[in-house]
């Protein structure tokens, strides 16, 4: 018997955090909030602009942001056959294939992340993601055979991918390489929206797409943004801790929202490139804070792959602000790097 859970990876509890914040901030809401919502990349987004300058309208922002996000979806989705990425994946060639600068930027960042994580992060695990039922194919959840796993694993390897900036293009050394940008493209989209808002001179905002975030300045109460880290319990939405942030990218990866169960074992969507199988350790979630959301997004997945000890060691080595929630006999324990501690909200709820 297998049981499937695939929820929107909204790892930050907006409804909860709003009532939480409203209940504990001393300052009343004093600034005008322009909220924008929509659906993209199989998930939802929420953008809050504080004190929108008079020369801009909600309609203009809404249209520009929707168009920007649709463009990224059209470039980087493995869920549509007509995206640039899907065309590259389908191309049976080892020649350069022209792509947009956006795709080059994201793939280049992915390859750099692979290098600094010793291959724990690897966008060529796409065929394995699909084999285990976490990609666009709607096949039933079941544990694949060892032969199937080895066959798809043989296709992987980030070292077989090359990027060229001028003119922008990608190249693969093996024709059957298949890329999956799901672990960092949402973060990239968050950064793009944040950069667009900043180009308009907007200094106070929150951009959230499917749980990945960029924050800037102050919230509607003129206070630093307060963001919850979710308790990583499947089927339950509860706050584990609260961060206080001003201008940061934030991303969380976990094993508790997108998984299936078979014979009492949980199989999560994070694949270890070395085994070709879902991770199997006690690390339940990782939250990373970085200047760029794309970096936070990629590193959160990488640390999930590595597990608590190796992940924490790498985060420290990289000077990364990381917060790891680990399953223990009594529930969960948190481990964080020193650079994360400044963001923990010490106010009583
Ligand atoms: P994260 O932790 O951020 O990433 C986990 C994902 O990374 C896995 O699901 C897998 O795809 C990949 N991964 C696993 N192991 C590794 C590894 N070792 N190294 C690198 N990557 C790894 N979903 C839909 O249902 N419908 C859609 O139409 C749809 N469109 C999308 C379009 C785009 C452009 C993108 C980027 C994603 C889309 N998705 C869609 C996927 C979805 O919304 C999420 O991006 C996805 O489920 C992972 O996000 P997350 O935050 O849950 O997990």
Coordinates of C-alpha atoms and ligand atoms in Angstrom, one line a residue:
X1 CA 0.0 0.0 0.0
X2 CA 1.4 3.4 -0.8
X3 CA 0.1 6.7 0.4
X4 CA 0.8 9.9 -1.3
X5 CA 1.2 13.4 0.1
X6 CA 2.1 16.3 -2.2
X7 CA 1.2 19.6 -0.8
X8 CA 2.1 23.0 -1.9
X9 CA 5.5 23.5 -0.3
X10 CA 4.3 26.6 1.5
X11 CA 6.8 26.1 4.3
X12 CA 6.1 29.6 5.7
X13 CA 2.7 29.7 7.3
X14 CA 1.2 32.9 6.1
X15 CA -2.1 32.6 7.7
X16 CA -0.6 31.6 11.0
X17 CA 2.2 34.1 10.9
X18 CA -0.2 36.9 10.1
X19 CA -2.3 36.3 13.2
X20 CA 0.8 35.6 15.2
X21 CA 2.4 38.9 14.2
X22 CA -0.9 40.8 14.6
X23 CA -1.2 39.4 18.1
X24 CA 2.3 40.3 19.3
X25 CA 3.5 43.3 17.4
X26 CA 3.0 46.4 19.6
X27 CA 2.8 48.7 16.7
X28 CA -0.6 49.0 14.9
X29 CA -0.7 48.5 11.1
X30 CA 0.2 52.0 9.9
X31 CA 1.3 51.7 6.3
X32 CA -0.5 50.9 3.1
X33 CA -0.1 47.3 1.9
X34 CA -0.6 46.4 -1.8
X35 CA -1.0 42.6 -1.9
X36 CA -0.7 40.6 -5.2
X37 CA -1.5 37.0 -5.5
X38 CA -1.6 34.4 -8.2
X39 CA -0.6 30.9 -9.3
X40 CA 2.5 29.9 -11.1
X41 CA 4.9 26.9 -11.4
X42 CA 2.3 24.5 -9.8
X43 CA 2.1 26.7 -6.7
X44 CA 1.0 30.1 -5.5
X45 CA 2.6 33.5 -4.9
X46 CA 2.0 36.3 -2.5
X47 CA 3.7 39.7 -2.9
X48 CA 3.2 42.5 -0.5
X49 CA 4.3 46.0 -1.4
X50 CA 4.4 48.6 1.4
X51 CA 3.5 52.2 0.6
X52 CA 3.3 51.8 -3.2
X53 CA 4.6 55.0 -4.8
X54 CA 1.8 57.1 -6.3
X55 CA 3.1 56.9 -9.9
X56 CA 2.5 53.1 -10.0
X57 CA -0.8 51.3 -10.0
X58 CA -1.7 47.9 -8.6
X59 CA -2.8 46.9 -12.2
X60 CA 0.6 47.8 -13.6
X61 CA 2.5 45.8 -11.0
X62 CA 0.1 42.9 -11.3
X63 CA 0.5 42.7 -15.0
X64 CA 4.3 43.1 -15.1
X65 CA 4.9 40.5 -12.4
X66 CA 2.5 38.0 -13.9
X67 CA 4.2 38.4 -17.2
X68 CA 7.7 38.1 -15.6
X69 CA 6.7 34.9 -13.9
X70 CA 5.0 33.4 -16.9
X71 CA 8.3 34.0 -18.8
X72 CA 10.3 32.1 -16.3
X73 CA 7.7 29.3 -16.3
X74 CA 7.9 29.1 -20.1
X75 CA 11.7 28.9 -19.9
X76 CA 12.4 26.6 -17.0
X77 CA 9.5 24.2 -16.5
X78 CA 9.8 20.5 -17.0
X79 CA 6.0 20.4 -16.7
X80 CA 5.5 21.8 -20.2
X81 CA 6.9 20.3 -23.4
X82 CA 7.3 23.7 -25.0
X83 CA 9.7 25.2 -22.4
X84 CA 13.3 26.0 -23.3
X85 CA 14.4 23.5 -20.7
X86 CA 12.1 20.7 -22.1
X87 CA 13.4 21.4 -25.6
X88 CA 17.0 21.1 -24.4
X89 CA 16.1 17.9 -22.5
X90 CA 14.5 16.4 -25.6
X91 CA 17.3 17.5 -28.0
X92 CA 19.3 14.4 -28.9
X93 CA 22.5 16.3 -29.6
X94 CA 25.8 17.1 -27.9
X95 CA 26.1 20.4 -29.8
X96 CA 25.4 23.8 -28.2
X97 CA 21.7 24.5 -27.9
X98 CA 20.7 28.2 -27.8
X99 CA 18.7 29.2 -24.6
X100 CA 17.9 32.5 -22.9
X101 CA 20.3 34.3 -20.5
X102 CA 17.9 33.5 -17.7
X103 CA 18.4 29.7 -18.2
X104 CA 22.1 30.1 -18.5
X105 CA 22.2 32.1 -15.2
X106 CA 20.2 29.4 -13.3
X107 CA 22.1 26.4 -14.8
X108 CA 25.4 28.1 -14.0
X109 CA 24.4 28.7 -10.4
X110 CA 23.3 25.1 -10.2
X111 CA 26.6 23.8 -11.5
X112 CA 28.5 26.1 -9.0
X113 CA 26.3 24.7 -6.2
X114 CA 27.1 21.1 -7.4
X115 CA 30.8 21.9 -7.1
X116 CA 30.7 23.4 -3.6
X117 CA 28.4 20.6 -2.3
X118 CA 30.6 17.8 -3.8
X119 CA 27.7 16.8 -6.1
X120 CA 25.0 16.6 -3.4
X121 CA 23.1 19.2 -5.4
X122 CA 22.7 18.0 -9.0
X123 CA 20.1 19.1 -11.5
X124 CA 20.8 16.1 -13.7
X125 CA 18.9 13.9 -11.2
X126 CA 15.7 14.8 -13.1
X127 CA 15.2 11.3 -14.5
X128 CA 15.4 9.9 -11.0
X129 CA 13.0 12.5 -9.7
X130 CA 10.6 11.4 -12.4
X131 CA 11.2 7.7 -11.8
X132 CA 10.3 8.1 -8.1
X133 CA 7.1 9.9 -9.1
X134 CA 8.0 13.5 -8.1
X135 CA 8.2 15.0 -11.6
X136 CA 5.6 15.9 -14.2
X137 CA 4.7 12.3 -15.0
X138 CA 1.6 11.3 -13.2
X139 CA 2.5 7.6 -12.7
X140 CA 1.5 5.9 -9.4
X141 CA 3.8 6.1 -6.4
X142 CA 5.8 2.9 -6.0
X143 CA 9.4 2.0 -5.2
X144 CA 11.2 1.4 -8.5
X145 CA 13.3 -1.7 -9.1
X146 CA 17.0 -1.5 -8.5
X147 CA 17.6 -2.0 -12.3
X148 CA 15.3 1.0 -13.0
X149 CA 17.2 3.1 -10.5
X150 CA 20.6 2.2 -11.9
X151 CA 19.5 2.9 -15.5
X152 CA 18.3 6.4 -14.6
X153 CA 21.3 7.0 -12.4
X154 CA 23.6 6.2 -15.3
X155 CA 22.2 9.2 -17.1
X156 CA 23.1 11.7 -14.3
X157 CA 26.2 13.8 -13.7
X158 CA 26.5 17.5 -13.5
X159 CA 30.0 17.4 -15.0
X160 CA 28.3 16.5 -18.4
X161 CA 26.7 19.9 -18.6
X162 CA 28.4 23.1 -19.9
X163 CA 27.2 26.7 -20.1
X164 CA 28.1 29.4 -22.5
X165 CA 27.2 33.1 -22.0
X166 CA 27.9 34.6 -25.4
X167 CA 25.7 33.7 -27.1
X168 CA 23.8 32.0 -24.3
X169 CA 23.6 28.3 -24.8
X170 CA 23.8 24.9 -23.0
X171 CA 25.6 21.8 -24.1
X172 CA 25.5 18.2 -22.8
X173 CA 28.2 15.5 -23.3
X174 CA 25.6 12.8 -23.3
X175 CA 22.4 13.0 -25.4
X176 CA 20.1 11.6 -22.7
X177 CA 21.0 14.2 -20.0
X178 CA 17.8 15.7 -18.6
X179 CA 17.8 18.8 -16.3
X180 CA 15.3 19.6 -13.5
X181 CA 15.6 23.1 -12.1
X182 CA 12.8 22.7 -9.5
X183 CA 15.2 23.0 -6.6
X184 CA 16.3 26.6 -7.5
X185 CA 14.1 28.1 -10.2
X186 CA 11.5 29.3 -7.8
X187 CA 14.2 31.1 -5.8
X188 CA 15.4 32.7 -9.1
X189 CA 11.8 33.8 -9.8
X190 CA 11.6 35.4 -6.4
X191 CA 14.8 37.3 -7.0
X192 CA 13.6 38.5 -10.4
X193 CA 10.4 39.9 -8.9
X194 CA 12.3 41.5 -6.0
X195 CA 14.8 43.1 -8.5
X196 CA 11.9 44.4 -10.5
X197 CA 10.3 46.0 -7.4
X198 CA 13.7 47.5 -6.5
X199 CA 14.1 48.9 -10.0
X200 CA 10.9 50.9 -9.3
X201 CA 12.4 52.3 -6.2
X202 CA 10.3 50.2 -3.9
X203 CA 12.2 49.5 -0.7
X204 CA 9.7 47.7 1.6
X205 CA 8.3 44.5 0.2
X206 CA 7.9 40.7 0.6
X207 CA 7.9 38.3 -2.3
X208 CA 6.9 34.7 -1.7
X209 CA 6.5 31.9 -4.3
X210 CA 5.6 28.5 -2.9
X211 CA 7.4 29.1 0.4
X212 CA 10.6 30.8 -1.0
X213 CA 11.0 34.4 0.0
X214 CA 12.7 37.7 -0.4
X215 CA 12.1 40.5 2.1
X216 CA 13.2 44.1 2.1
X217 CA 13.0 46.9 4.6
X218 CA 10.0 46.9 7.0
X219 CA 6.5 45.5 7.1
X220 CA 3.2 47.2 7.3
X221 CA 3.7 48.0 11.0
X222 CA 7.1 49.6 10.3
X223 CA 8.7 46.6 12.0
X224 CA 11.2 44.0 10.7
X225 CA 9.5 41.1 8.8
X226 CA 8.7 38.2 11.1
X227 CA 8.7 34.8 9.4
X228 CA 7.8 31.4 10.8
X229 CA 9.9 28.3 10.4
X230 CA 7.3 25.5 10.2
X231 CA 7.3 22.5 12.5
X232 CA 8.2 19.7 10.0
X233 CA 5.3 17.4 10.9
X234 CA 3.4 15.9 7.9
X235 CA -0.2 17.0 7.8
X236 CA 0.2 19.5 10.6
X237 CA 0.7 23.2 10.3
X238 CA 2.4 24.7 13.3
X239 CA 5.2 27.2 14.1
X240 CA 8.5 25.8 15.3
X241 CA 10.4 29.1 15.5
X242 CA 10.3 32.7 14.3
X243 CA 12.9 34.6 12.3
X244 CA 13.1 38.4 12.2
X245 CA 14.4 39.7 8.9
X246 CA 15.0 42.9 7.0
X247 CA 16.6 42.4 3.6
X248 CA 17.2 38.7 2.9
X249 CA 16.3 35.8 0.7
X250 CA 14.9 32.8 2.6
X251 CA 14.2 29.2 1.5
X252 CA 13.2 26.0 3.2
X253 CA 13.5 22.4 2.0
X254 CA 12.0 19.5 3.9
X255 CA 11.0 15.8 3.7
X256 CA 7.4 16.3 5.1
X257 CA 5.3 17.9 2.4
X258 CA 6.1 16.1 -0.8
X259 CA 6.5 12.3 -0.3
X260 CA 4.8 9.0 -0.5
X261 CA 4.8 6.1 1.9
X262 CA 5.1 2.4 1.1
X263 CA 5.2 -0.3 3.7
X264 CA 5.6 2.2 6.5
X265 CA 8.6 3.9 4.9
X266 CA 8.6 7.5 3.8
X267 CA 10.1 8.4 0.4
X268 CA 10.7 12.1 -0.1
X269 CA 11.3 14.1 -3.2
X270 CA 14.9 14.9 -2.4
X271 CA 17.1 12.5 -4.2
X272 CA 20.6 11.6 -3.2
X273 CA 22.6 11.6 -6.4
X274 CA 25.0 9.0 -5.1
X275 CA 22.4 6.4 -4.4
X276 CA 19.7 7.5 -6.9
X277 CA 17.2 7.1 -4.0
X278 CA 15.3 9.5 -1.8
X279 CA 17.3 10.7 1.2
X280 CA 17.0 8.5 4.3
X281 CA 18.2 10.2 7.4
X282 CA 16.9 12.2 10.4
X283 CA 17.1 15.7 9.0
X284 CA 13.5 16.9 8.5
X285 CA 14.0 20.4 7.2
X286 CA 16.5 23.1 6.4
X287 CA 16.0 26.8 6.2
X288 CA 18.7 29.0 4.6
X289 CA 19.0 32.8 4.7
X290 CA 21.1 34.4 2.0
X291 CA 21.2 37.6 0.0
X292 CA 19.8 35.9 -3.1
X293 CA 16.8 33.6 -2.8
X294 CA 18.1 31.3 -5.6
X295 CA 21.3 30.6 -3.5
X296 CA 19.2 30.0 -0.4
X297 CA 16.9 27.7 -2.4
X298 CA 19.7 25.6 -3.9
X299 CA 21.6 25.3 -0.6
X300 CA 18.6 24.3 1.4
X301 CA 18.1 21.3 -1.0
X302 CA 21.8 20.5 -0.9
X303 CA 22.0 20.5 2.9
X304 CA 18.9 18.3 2.9
X305 CA 20.7 15.8 0.8
X306 CA 23.8 15.9 3.0
X307 CA 22.0 15.3 6.3
X308 CA 22.4 17.0 9.6
X309 CA 26.1 16.5 10.4
X310 CA 27.6 16.9 6.9
X311 CA 25.1 19.6 6.0
X312 CA 25.9 21.7 9.1
X313 CA 29.6 21.3 8.6
X314 CA 29.3 22.5 5.0
X315 CA 27.0 25.4 6.0
X316 CA 29.6 26.5 8.5
X317 CA 32.5 26.2 6.0
X318 CA 30.5 28.3 3.6
X319 CA 29.6 30.9 6.2
X320 CA 25.9 30.2 5.4
X321 CA 23.0 31.1 7.8
X322 CA 21.3 27.7 8.1
X323 CA 18.7 26.3 10.5
X324 CA 18.3 22.5 10.6
X325 CA 15.4 20.7 12.3
X326 CA 16.4 17.1 13.1
X327 CA 14.1 14.3 14.2
X328 CA 14.9 12.9 17.6
X329 CA 13.4 10.4 20.0
X330 CA 11.4 13.1 21.7
X331 CA 10.3 15.1 18.7
X332 CA 12.6 17.6 17.0
X333 CA 15.8 19.4 17.8
X334 CA 17.2 22.4 16.1
X335 CA 20.8 23.0 15.0
X336 CA 21.9 26.2 13.4
X337 CA 25.1 27.9 12.2
X338 CA 26.4 30.8 14.2
X339 CA 25.5 33.3 11.4
X340 CA 21.8 32.2 11.6
X341 CA 21.4 33.0 15.3
X342 CA 21.1 36.8 14.7
X343 CA 17.9 36.1 12.8
X344 CA 16.1 34.2 15.5
X345 CA 13.3 36.3 17.1
X346 CA 13.9 36.4 20.8
X347 CA 10.6 38.2 21.5
X348 CA 7.9 36.3 23.4
X349 CA 5.0 35.3 21.1
Ligands
LIG1 P1 12.8 22.1 -3.1 O1 13.3 21.5 -1.8 O2 13.0 23.6 -3.3 O3 13.3 21.3 -4.3 C1 13.1 19.9 -4.4 C2 13.1 19.5 -5.8 O4 14.4 19.5 -6.4 C3 12.6 18.0 -6.0 O5 11.2 18.0 -6.2 C4 13.3 17.7 -7.3 O6 12.6 18.2 -8.4 C5 14.6 18.4 -7.2 N1 15.7 17.6 -6.6 C6 15.6 16.5 -5.8 N2 16.8 16.1 -5.4 C7 17.7 17.0 -5.9 C8 19.1 17.1 -5.9 N3 19.9 16.2 -5.2 N4 19.7 18.2 -6.5 C9 19.0 19.1 -7.2 N5 17.6 19.0 -7.3 C10 17.0 18.0 -6.7 N6 4.7 21.5 -10.2 C11 3.5 21.2 -10.6 O7 2.8 20.3 -10.0 N7 2.9 21.7 -11.7 C12 3.5 22.6 -12.5 O8 3.0 23.1 -13.5 C13 4.8 23.0 -12.1 N8 5.5 23.9 -12.9 C14 6.8 24.3 -12.5 C15 7.5 25.2 -13.2 C16 8.8 25.6 -12.9 C17 9.6 26.6 -13.7 C18 9.4 25.0 -11.7 C19 10.7 25.5 -11.2 C20 8.7 24.1 -10.9 C21 7.4 23.7 -11.3 N9 6.7 22.8 -10.5 C22 5.4 22.4 -10.9 C23 7.3 22.2 -9.4 C24 6.9 22.7 -8.0 O9 6.2 23.8 -7.9 C25 8.2 22.8 -7.1 O10 9.2 23.6 -7.7 C26 8.7 21.5 -6.7 O11 7.7 20.7 -6.2 C27 9.9 21.6 -5.8 O12 9.8 22.7 -4.9 P2 9.9 22.6 -3.3 O13 10.0 23.9 -2.7 O14 8.8 21.6 -2.9 O15 11.2 21.7 -3.1

